[in-house]
Tab-separated table of C-alpha atoms and ligand atoms in Angstrom:
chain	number	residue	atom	x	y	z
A	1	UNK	CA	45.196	13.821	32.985
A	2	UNK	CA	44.547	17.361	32.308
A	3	UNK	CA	42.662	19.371	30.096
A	4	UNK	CA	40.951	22.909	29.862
A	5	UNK	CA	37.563	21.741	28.672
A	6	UNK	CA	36.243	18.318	30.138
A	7	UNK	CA	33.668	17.403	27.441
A	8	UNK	CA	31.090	14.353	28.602
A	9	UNK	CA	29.304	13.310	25.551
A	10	UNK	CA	30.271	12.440	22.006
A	11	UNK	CA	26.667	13.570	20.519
A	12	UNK	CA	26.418	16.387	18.274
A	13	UNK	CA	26.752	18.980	21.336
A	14	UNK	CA	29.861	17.260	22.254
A	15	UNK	CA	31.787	17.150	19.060
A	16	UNK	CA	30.786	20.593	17.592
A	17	UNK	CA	32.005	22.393	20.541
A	18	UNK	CA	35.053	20.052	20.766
A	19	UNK	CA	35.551	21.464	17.377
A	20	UNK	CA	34.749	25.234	17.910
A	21	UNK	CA	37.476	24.874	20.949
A	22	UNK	CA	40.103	23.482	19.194
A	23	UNK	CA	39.125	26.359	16.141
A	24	UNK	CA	40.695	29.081	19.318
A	25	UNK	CA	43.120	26.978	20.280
A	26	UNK	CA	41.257	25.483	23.204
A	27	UNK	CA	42.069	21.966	24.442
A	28	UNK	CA	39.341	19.538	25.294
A	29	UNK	CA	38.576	15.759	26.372
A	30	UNK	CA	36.140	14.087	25.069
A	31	UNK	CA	34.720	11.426	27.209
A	32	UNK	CA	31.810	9.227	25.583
A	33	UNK	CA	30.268	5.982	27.132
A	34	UNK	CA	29.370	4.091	24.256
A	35	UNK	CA	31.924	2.576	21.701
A	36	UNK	CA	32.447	4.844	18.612
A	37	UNK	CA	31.088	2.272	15.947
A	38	UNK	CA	27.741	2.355	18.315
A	39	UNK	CA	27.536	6.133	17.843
A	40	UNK	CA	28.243	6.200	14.371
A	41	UNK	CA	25.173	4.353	13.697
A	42	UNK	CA	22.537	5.220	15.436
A	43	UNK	CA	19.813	6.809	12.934
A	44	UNK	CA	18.223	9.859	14.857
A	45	UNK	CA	17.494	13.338	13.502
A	46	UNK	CA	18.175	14.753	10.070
A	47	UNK	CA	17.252	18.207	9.920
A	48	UNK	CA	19.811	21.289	10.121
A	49	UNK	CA	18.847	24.677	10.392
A	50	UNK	CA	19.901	27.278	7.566
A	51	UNK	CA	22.520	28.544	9.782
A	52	UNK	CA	23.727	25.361	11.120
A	53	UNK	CA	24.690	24.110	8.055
A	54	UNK	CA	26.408	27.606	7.263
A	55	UNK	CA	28.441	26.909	10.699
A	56	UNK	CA	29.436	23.490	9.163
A	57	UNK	CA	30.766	24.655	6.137
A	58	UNK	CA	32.286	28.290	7.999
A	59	UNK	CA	34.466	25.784	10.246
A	60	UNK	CA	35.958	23.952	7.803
A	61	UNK	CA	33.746	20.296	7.812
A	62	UNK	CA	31.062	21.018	4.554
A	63	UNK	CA	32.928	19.444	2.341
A	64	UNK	CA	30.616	15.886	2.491
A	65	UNK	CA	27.800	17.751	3.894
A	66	UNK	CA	27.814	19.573	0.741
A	67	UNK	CA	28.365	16.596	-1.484
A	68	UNK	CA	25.760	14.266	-0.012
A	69	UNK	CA	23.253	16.037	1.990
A	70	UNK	CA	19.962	17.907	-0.009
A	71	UNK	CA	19.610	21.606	0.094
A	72	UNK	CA	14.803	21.359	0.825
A	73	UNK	CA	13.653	24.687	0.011
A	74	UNK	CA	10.408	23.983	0.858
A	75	UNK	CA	7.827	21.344	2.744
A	76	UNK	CA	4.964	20.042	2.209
A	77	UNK	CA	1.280	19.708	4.255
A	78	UNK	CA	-0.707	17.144	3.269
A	79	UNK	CA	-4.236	17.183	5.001
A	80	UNK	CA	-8.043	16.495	4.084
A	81	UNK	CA	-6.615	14.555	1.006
A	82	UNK	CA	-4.609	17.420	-0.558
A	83	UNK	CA	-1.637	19.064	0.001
A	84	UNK	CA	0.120	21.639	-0.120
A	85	UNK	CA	3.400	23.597	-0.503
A	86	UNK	CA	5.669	26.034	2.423
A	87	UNK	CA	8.288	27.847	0.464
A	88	UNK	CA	10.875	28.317	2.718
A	89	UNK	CA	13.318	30.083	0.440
A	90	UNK	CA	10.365	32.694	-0.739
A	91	UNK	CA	9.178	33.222	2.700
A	92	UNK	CA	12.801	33.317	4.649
A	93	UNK	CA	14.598	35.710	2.281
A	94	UNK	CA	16.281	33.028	0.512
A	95	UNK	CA	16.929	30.467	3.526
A	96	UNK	CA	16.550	26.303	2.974
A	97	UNK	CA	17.072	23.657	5.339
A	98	UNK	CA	19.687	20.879	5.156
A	99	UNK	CA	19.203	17.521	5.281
A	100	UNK	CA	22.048	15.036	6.057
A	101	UNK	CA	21.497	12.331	9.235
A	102	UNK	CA	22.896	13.209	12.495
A	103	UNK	CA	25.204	10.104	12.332
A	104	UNK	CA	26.602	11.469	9.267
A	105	UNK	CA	27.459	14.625	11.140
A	106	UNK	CA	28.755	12.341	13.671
A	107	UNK	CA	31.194	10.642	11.807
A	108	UNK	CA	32.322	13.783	10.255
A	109	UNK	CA	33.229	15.096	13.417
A	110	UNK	CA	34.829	11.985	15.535
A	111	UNK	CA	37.231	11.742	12.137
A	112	UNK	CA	37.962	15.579	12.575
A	113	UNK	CA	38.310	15.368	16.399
A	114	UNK	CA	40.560	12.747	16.160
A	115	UNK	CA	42.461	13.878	13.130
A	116	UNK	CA	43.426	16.573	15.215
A	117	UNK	CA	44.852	14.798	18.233
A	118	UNK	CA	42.358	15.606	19.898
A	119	UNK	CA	41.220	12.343	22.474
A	120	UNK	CA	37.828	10.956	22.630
A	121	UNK	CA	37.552	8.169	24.886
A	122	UNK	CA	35.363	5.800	24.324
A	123	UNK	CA	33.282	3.045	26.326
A	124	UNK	CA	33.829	5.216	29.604
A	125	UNK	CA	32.642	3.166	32.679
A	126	UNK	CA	30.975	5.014	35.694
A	127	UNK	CA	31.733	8.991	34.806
A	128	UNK	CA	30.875	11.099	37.279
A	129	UNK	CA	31.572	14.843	38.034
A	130	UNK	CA	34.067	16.049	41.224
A	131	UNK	CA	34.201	19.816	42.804
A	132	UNK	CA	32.202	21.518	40.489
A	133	UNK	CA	31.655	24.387	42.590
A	134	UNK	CA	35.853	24.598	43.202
A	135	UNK	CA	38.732	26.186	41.023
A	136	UNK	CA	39.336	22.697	39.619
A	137	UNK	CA	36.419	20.242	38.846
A	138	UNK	CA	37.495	16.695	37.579
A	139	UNK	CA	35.760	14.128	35.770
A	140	UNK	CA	36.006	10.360	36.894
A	141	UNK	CA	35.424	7.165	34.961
A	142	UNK	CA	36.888	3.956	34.133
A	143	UNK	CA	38.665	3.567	30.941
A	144	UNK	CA	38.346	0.491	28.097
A	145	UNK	CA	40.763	-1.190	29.659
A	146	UNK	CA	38.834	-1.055	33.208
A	147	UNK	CA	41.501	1.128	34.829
A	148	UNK	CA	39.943	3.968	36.483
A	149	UNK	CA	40.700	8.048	35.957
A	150	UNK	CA	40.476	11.284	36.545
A	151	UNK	CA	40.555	14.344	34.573
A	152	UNK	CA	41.317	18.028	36.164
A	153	UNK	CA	39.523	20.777	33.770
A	154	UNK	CA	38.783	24.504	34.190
A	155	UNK	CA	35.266	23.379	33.176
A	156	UNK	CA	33.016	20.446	32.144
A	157	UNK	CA	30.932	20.458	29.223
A	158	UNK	CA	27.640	18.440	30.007
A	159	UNK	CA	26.824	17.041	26.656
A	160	UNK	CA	25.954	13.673	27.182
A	161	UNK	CA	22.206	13.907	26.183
A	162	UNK	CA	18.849	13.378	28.177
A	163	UNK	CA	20.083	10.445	29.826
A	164	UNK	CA	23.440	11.476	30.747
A	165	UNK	CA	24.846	12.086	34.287
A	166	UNK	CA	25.775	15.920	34.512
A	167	UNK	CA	22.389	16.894	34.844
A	168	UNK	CA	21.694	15.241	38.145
A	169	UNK	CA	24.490	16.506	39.347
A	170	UNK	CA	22.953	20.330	39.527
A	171	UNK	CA	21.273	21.042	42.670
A	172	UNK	CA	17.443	22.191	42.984
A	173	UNK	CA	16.837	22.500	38.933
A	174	UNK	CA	13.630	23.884	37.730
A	175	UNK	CA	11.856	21.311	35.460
A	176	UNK	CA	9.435	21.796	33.131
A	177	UNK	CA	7.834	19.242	31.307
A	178	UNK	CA	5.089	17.909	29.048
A	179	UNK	CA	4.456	14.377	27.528
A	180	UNK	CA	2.174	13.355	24.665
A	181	UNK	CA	-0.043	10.462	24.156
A	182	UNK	CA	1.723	9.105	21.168
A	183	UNK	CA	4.380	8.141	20.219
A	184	UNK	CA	6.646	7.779	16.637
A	185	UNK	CA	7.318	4.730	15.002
A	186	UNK	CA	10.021	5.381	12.534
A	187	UNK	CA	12.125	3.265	9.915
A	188	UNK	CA	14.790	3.561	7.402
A	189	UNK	CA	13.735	2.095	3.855
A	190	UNK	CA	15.750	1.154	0.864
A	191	UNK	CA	13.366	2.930	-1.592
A	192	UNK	CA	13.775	6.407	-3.073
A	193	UNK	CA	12.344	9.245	-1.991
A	194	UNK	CA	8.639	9.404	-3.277
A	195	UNK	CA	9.025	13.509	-3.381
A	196	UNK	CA	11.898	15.527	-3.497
A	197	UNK	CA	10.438	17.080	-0.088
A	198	UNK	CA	9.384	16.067	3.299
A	199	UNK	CA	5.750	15.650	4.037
A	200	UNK	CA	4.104	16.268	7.317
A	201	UNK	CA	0.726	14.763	7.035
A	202	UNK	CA	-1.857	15.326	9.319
A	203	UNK	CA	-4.609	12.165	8.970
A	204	UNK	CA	-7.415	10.855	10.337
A	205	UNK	CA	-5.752	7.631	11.654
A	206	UNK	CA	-2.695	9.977	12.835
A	207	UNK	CA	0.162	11.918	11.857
A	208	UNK	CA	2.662	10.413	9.466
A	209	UNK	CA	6.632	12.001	8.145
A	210	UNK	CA	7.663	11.357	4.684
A	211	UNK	CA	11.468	12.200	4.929
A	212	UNK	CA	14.670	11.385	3.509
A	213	UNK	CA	18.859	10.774	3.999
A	214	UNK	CA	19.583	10.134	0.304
A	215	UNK	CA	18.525	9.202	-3.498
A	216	UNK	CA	18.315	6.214	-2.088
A	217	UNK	CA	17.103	5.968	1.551
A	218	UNK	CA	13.479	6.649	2.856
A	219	UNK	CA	13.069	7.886	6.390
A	220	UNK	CA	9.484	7.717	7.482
A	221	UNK	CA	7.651	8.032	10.628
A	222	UNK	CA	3.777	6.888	11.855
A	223	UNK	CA	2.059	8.087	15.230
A	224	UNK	CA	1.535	5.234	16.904
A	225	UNK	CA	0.144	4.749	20.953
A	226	UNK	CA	2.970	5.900	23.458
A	227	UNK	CA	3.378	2.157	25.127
A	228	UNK	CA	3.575	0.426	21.245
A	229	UNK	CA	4.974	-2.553	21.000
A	230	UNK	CA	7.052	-2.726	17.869
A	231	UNK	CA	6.307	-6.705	17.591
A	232	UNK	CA	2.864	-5.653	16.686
A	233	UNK	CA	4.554	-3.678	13.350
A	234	UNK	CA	5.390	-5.901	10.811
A	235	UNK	CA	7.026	-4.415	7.739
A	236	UNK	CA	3.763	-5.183	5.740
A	237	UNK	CA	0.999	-3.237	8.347
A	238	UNK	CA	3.618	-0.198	8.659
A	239	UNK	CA	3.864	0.011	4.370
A	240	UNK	CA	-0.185	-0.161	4.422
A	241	UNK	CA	-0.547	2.046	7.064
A	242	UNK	CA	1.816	4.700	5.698
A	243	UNK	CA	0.473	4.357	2.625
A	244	UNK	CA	-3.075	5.232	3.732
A	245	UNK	CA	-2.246	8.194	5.372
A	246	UNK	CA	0.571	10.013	3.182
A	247	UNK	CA	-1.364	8.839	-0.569
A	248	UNK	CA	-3.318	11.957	-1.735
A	249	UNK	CA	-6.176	12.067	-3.900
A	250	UNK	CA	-5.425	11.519	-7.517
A	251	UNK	CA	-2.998	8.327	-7.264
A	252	UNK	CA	0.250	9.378	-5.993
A	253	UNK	CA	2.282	6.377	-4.074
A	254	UNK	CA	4.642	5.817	-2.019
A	255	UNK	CA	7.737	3.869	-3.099
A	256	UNK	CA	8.300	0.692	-0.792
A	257	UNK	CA	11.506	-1.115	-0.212
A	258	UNK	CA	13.533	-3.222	2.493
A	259	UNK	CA	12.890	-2.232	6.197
A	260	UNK	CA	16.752	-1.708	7.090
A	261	UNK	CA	15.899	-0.377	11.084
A	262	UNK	CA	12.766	0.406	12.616
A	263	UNK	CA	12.547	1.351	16.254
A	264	UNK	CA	10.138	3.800	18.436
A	265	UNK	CA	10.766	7.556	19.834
A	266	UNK	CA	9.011	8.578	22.884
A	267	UNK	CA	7.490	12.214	22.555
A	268	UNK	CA	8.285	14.684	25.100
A	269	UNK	CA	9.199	18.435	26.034
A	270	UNK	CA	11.305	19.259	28.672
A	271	UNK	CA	13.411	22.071	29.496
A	272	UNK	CA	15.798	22.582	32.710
A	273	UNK	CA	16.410	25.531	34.665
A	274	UNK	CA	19.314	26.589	35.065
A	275	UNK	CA	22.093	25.108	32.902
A	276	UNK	CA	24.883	26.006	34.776
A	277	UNK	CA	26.035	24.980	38.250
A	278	UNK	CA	29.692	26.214	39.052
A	279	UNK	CA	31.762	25.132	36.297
A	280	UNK	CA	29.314	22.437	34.728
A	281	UNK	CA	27.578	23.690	31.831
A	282	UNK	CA	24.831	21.755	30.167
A	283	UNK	CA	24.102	22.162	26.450
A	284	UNK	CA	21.644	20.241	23.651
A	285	UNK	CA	19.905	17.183	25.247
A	286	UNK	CA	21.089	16.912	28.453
A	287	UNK	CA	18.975	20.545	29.427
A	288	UNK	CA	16.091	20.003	27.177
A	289	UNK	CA	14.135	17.792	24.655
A	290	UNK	CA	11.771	18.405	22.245
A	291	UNK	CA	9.068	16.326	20.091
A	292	UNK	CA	10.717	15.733	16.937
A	293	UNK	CA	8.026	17.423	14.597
A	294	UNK	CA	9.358	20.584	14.093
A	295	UNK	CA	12.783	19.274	13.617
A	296	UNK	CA	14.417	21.153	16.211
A	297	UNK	CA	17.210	18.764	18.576
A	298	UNK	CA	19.973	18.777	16.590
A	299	UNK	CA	19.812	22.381	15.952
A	300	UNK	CA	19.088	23.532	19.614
A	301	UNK	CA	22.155	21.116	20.436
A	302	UNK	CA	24.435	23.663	17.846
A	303	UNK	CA	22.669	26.732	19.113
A	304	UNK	CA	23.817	26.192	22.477
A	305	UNK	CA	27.299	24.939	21.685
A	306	UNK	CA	27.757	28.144	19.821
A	307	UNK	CA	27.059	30.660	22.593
A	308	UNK	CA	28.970	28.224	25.102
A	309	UNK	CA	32.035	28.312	23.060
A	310	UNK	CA	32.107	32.107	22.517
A	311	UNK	CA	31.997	32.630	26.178
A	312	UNK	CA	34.694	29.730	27.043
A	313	UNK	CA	36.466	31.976	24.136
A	314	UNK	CA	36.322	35.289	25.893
A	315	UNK	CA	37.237	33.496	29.380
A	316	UNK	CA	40.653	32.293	27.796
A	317	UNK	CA	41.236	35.869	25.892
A	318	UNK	CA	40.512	38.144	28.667
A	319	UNK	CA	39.520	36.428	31.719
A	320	UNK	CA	35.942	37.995	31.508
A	321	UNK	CA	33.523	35.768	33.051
A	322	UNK	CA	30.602	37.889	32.043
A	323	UNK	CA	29.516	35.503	28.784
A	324	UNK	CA	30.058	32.419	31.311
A	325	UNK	CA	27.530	33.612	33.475
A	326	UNK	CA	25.004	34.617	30.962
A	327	UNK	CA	25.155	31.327	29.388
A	328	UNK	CA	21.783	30.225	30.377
A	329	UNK	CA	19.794	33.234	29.664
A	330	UNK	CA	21.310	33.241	26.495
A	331	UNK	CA	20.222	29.873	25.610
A	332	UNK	CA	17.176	29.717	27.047
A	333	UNK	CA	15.025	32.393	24.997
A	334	UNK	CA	15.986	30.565	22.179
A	335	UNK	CA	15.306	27.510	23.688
A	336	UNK	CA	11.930	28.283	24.800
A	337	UNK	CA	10.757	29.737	21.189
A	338	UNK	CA	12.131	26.053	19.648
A	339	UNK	CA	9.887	23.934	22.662
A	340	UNK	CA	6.761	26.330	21.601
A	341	UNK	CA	7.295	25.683	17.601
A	342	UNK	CA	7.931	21.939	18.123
A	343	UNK	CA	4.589	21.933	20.680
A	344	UNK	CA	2.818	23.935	18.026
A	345	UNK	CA	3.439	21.854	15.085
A	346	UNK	CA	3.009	18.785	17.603
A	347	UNK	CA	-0.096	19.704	18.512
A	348	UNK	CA	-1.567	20.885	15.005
A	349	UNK	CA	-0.732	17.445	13.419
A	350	UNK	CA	-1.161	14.728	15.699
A	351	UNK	CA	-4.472	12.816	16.624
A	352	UNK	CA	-5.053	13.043	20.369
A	353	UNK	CA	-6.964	9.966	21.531
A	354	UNK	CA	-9.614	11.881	23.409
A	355	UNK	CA	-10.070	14.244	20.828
A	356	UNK	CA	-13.780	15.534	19.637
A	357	UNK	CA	-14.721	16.293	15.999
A	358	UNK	CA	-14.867	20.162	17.651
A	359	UNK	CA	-10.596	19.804	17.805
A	360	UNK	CA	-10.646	17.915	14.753
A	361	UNK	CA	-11.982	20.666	12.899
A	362	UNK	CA	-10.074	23.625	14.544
A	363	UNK	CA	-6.745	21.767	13.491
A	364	UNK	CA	-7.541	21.181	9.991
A	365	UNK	CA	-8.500	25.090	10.137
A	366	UNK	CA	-5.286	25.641	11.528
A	367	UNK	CA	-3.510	23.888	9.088
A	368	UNK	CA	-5.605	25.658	6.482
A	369	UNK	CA	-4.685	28.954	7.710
A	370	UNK	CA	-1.204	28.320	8.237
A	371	UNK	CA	-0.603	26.606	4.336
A	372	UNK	CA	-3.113	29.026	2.784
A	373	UNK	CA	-2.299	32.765	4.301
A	374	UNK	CA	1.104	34.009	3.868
A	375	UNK	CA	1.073	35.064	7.280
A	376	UNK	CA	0.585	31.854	8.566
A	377	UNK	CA	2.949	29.899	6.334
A	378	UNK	CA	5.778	32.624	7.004
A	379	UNK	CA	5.522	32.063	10.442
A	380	UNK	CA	6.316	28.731	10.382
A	381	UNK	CA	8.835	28.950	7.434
A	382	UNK	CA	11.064	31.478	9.809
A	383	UNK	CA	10.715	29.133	12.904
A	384	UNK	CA	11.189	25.696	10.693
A	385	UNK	CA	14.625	27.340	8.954
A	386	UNK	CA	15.595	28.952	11.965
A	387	UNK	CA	15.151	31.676	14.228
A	388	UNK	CA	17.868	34.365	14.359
A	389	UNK	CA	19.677	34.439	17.555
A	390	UNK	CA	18.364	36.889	20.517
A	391	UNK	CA	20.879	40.275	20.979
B	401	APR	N1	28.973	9.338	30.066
B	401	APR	C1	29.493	9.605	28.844
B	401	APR	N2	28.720	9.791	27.738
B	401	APR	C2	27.397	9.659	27.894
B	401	APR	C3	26.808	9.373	29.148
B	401	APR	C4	27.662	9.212	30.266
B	401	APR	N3	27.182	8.939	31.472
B	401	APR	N4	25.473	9.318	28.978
B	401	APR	C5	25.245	9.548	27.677
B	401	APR	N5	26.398	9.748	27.011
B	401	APR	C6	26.588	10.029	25.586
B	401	APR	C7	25.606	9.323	24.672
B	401	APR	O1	26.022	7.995	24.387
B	401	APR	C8	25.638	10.204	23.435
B	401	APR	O2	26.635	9.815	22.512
B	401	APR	O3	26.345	11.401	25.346
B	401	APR	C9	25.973	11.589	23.982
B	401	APR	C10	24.782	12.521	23.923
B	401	APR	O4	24.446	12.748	22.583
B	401	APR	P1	22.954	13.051	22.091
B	401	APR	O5	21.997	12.235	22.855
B	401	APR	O6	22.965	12.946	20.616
B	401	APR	O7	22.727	14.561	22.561
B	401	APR	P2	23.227	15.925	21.923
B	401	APR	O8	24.642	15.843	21.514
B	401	APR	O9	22.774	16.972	22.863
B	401	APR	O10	22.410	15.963	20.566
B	401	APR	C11	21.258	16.674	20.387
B	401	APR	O11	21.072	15.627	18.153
B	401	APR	O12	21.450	13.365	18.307
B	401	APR	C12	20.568	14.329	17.867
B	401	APR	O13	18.277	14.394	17.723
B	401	APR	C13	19.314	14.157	18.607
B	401	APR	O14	18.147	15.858	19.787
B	401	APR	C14	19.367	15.191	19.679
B	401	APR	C15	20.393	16.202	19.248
B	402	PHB	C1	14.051	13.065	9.879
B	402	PHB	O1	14.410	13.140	8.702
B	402	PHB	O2	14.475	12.177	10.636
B	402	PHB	C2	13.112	14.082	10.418
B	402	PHB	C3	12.714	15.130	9.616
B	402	PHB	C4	11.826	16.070	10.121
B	402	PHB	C5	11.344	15.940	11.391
B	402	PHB	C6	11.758	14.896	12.206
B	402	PHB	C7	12.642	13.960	11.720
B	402	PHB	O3	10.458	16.862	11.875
């Protein structure tokens, strides 16, 4: 087999630039090592940028973004038993976020993808990466049926997430890393929202999300200790406990229904330097991670995809490799502002366990400041919605 663009990784990174290719007339191969129904369902992030969702509906696949996800204009802060209000739109210019579930986006795309002729193949055994410093670098891996292959590309696409394979594969990589004592403990209920925003609540017992994926579906998140053991969470303590720390003063609740998956999220930064090694380029996951607080993966994941298409673009139009090579400087300013606002808002919310009333107090200040000055809340209204993209 041959192909132009060698894709590993039928995530979000995978699929959108699949897409963006095939937009310019650029061929690619997706190669993905779990089955599709697998990655169709996996509940993970839900939070697209202003722009990203703009991109969506720009290349043709808004139409059941539009329909089903929820235009949030706004979030809410809930600390010291009030709680208060970030206008996005008022702060931004006019800019909301979009939320619609990362599998939703998912499915959106593998139907496009394949609609188009374009082949994903799933449940690859044993990819690996051949010659990537050569003319021709291939990609290796045995197929559903167990019979083994190889694809020739002009370049591979790493986009096969933290865990993935193309990032070992890069020689002497800078890494730069952080992980937090905590952890998130987060479940899809069958209960309506209890607001028509998402609350990030900073409490005394720990940090705790109030989000959404439709009228109907709760997505909610606790802090809970890094090594948790989700046996110890029955649906009944993770109701209580969520209750405790999202209820405000003066009676509001939140609405309970059926547990329908629970599971726990690690928290960690990490960033790798370089993303590029001859003609591998890494982009979303598989170069960096962030903690999920400032709702930030997905959109990195885009951002990237983006300025790796436009360069693959130029390559094929003119033969100018100078966008190839400035791929990871690109990225990475961008990248770097994201892992700051997601350490930020990390840091501001959560309970450290060997914290002292002295922290205690400086982050409810902080939080103070931030949801009571405009300068603070505008701050973190233009990072949460999206930072423009560097010159
Ligand atoms: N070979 C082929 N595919 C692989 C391999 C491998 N060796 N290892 C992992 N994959 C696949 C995974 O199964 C997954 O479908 O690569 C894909 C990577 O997707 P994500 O982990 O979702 O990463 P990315 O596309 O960068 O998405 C970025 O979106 O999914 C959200 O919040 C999530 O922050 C993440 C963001
Ligand atoms: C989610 O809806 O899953 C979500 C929202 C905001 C976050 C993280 C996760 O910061």
């Amino acid at each position: 087999m041959r192909t132009q663009v060698g894709i590993i990784g039928a995530g979000p990174a995978g699929l959108l630039l699949s897409h963006l290719l095939h937009r310019r007339g650029i061929e690619s191969i997706v190669i993905e090592n779990r089955s599709r129904g697998y990655i169709e369902a996996r509940v993970r992030a839900g939070v697209m940028e202003h722009w990203v969702a703009e991109l969506v509906d720009e290349i043709g696949m808004g139409e059941r973004m539009r329909r089903e996800g929820l235009v949030h204009e706004g979030i809410e802060i809930s600390f010291s038993g009030g709680r208060r209000r970030i206008d996005l739109k008022a702060l931004t210019g006019g800019k909301s976020i979009m939320v619609y579930g990362q599998q939703e986006f998912v499915k959106d795309f593998v139907a496009a993808r394949l609609a188009a002729g374009t082949p994903i193949r799933f449940e690859a055994g044993s990819v690996s990466v051949h010659d990537l410093g050569g003319g021709s670098p291939a990609i290796r891996f045995t197929d559903s049926d167990g019979a083994l292959r190889q694809i020739e590309c002009d370049f591979i696409a790493g986009c096969d997430g933290f865990h993935g394979i193309c990032r070992p594969a890069i020689p002497d990589l800078a890494i730069f890393e952080r992980s937090y004592p905590f952890a998130w403990l987060g479940i899809l209920a069958e209960a309506a929202p209890s607001s028509d925003e998402l609350i990030y609540s900073s409490h005394d017992n720990g940090f705790a999300l109030h989000s959404m994926r439709s009228p109907e579906l709760t997505r909610l998140y606790l802090q809970v200790a890094p090594d948790e053991d989700i046996a110890e969470w029955p649906d009944d303590r993770i109701w209580e406990e969520l209750q405790t720390r999202l209820t405000q003063d003066g009676g509001w609740r939140l609405n309970e229904g059926k547990v329908l998956q629970k599971g726990i999220t690690p928290m960690r930064s990490f960033v790798c330097e370089t993303m590029r090694h001859g003609r591998l380029f890494l982009a979303g996951d598989a170069a960096h991670i962030v903690p999920p607080t400032g709702a930030k993966g997905m959109n990195l994941a885009a951002a990237d995809v983006l300025v790796l298409s436009r360069a693959l673009v130029a390559y094929y139009e003119s033969g100018e490799t100078a966008l190839l090579d400035a791929y990871p400087a690109a990225c990475l300013g961008r990248i770097w502002k994201a892992q700051r606002f997601s350490w930020w808002m990390t840091s501001m919310l959560h309970v450290f366990p060997d914290q002292d009333e002295f922290l205690r107090r400086i982050q409810r200040a902080e939080i103070d400041f931030v949801t009571g000055h405009e300068a603070g809340a505008r701050a973190l209204a233009e990072n949460y919605v999206g930072l423009p993209f560097d010159a």
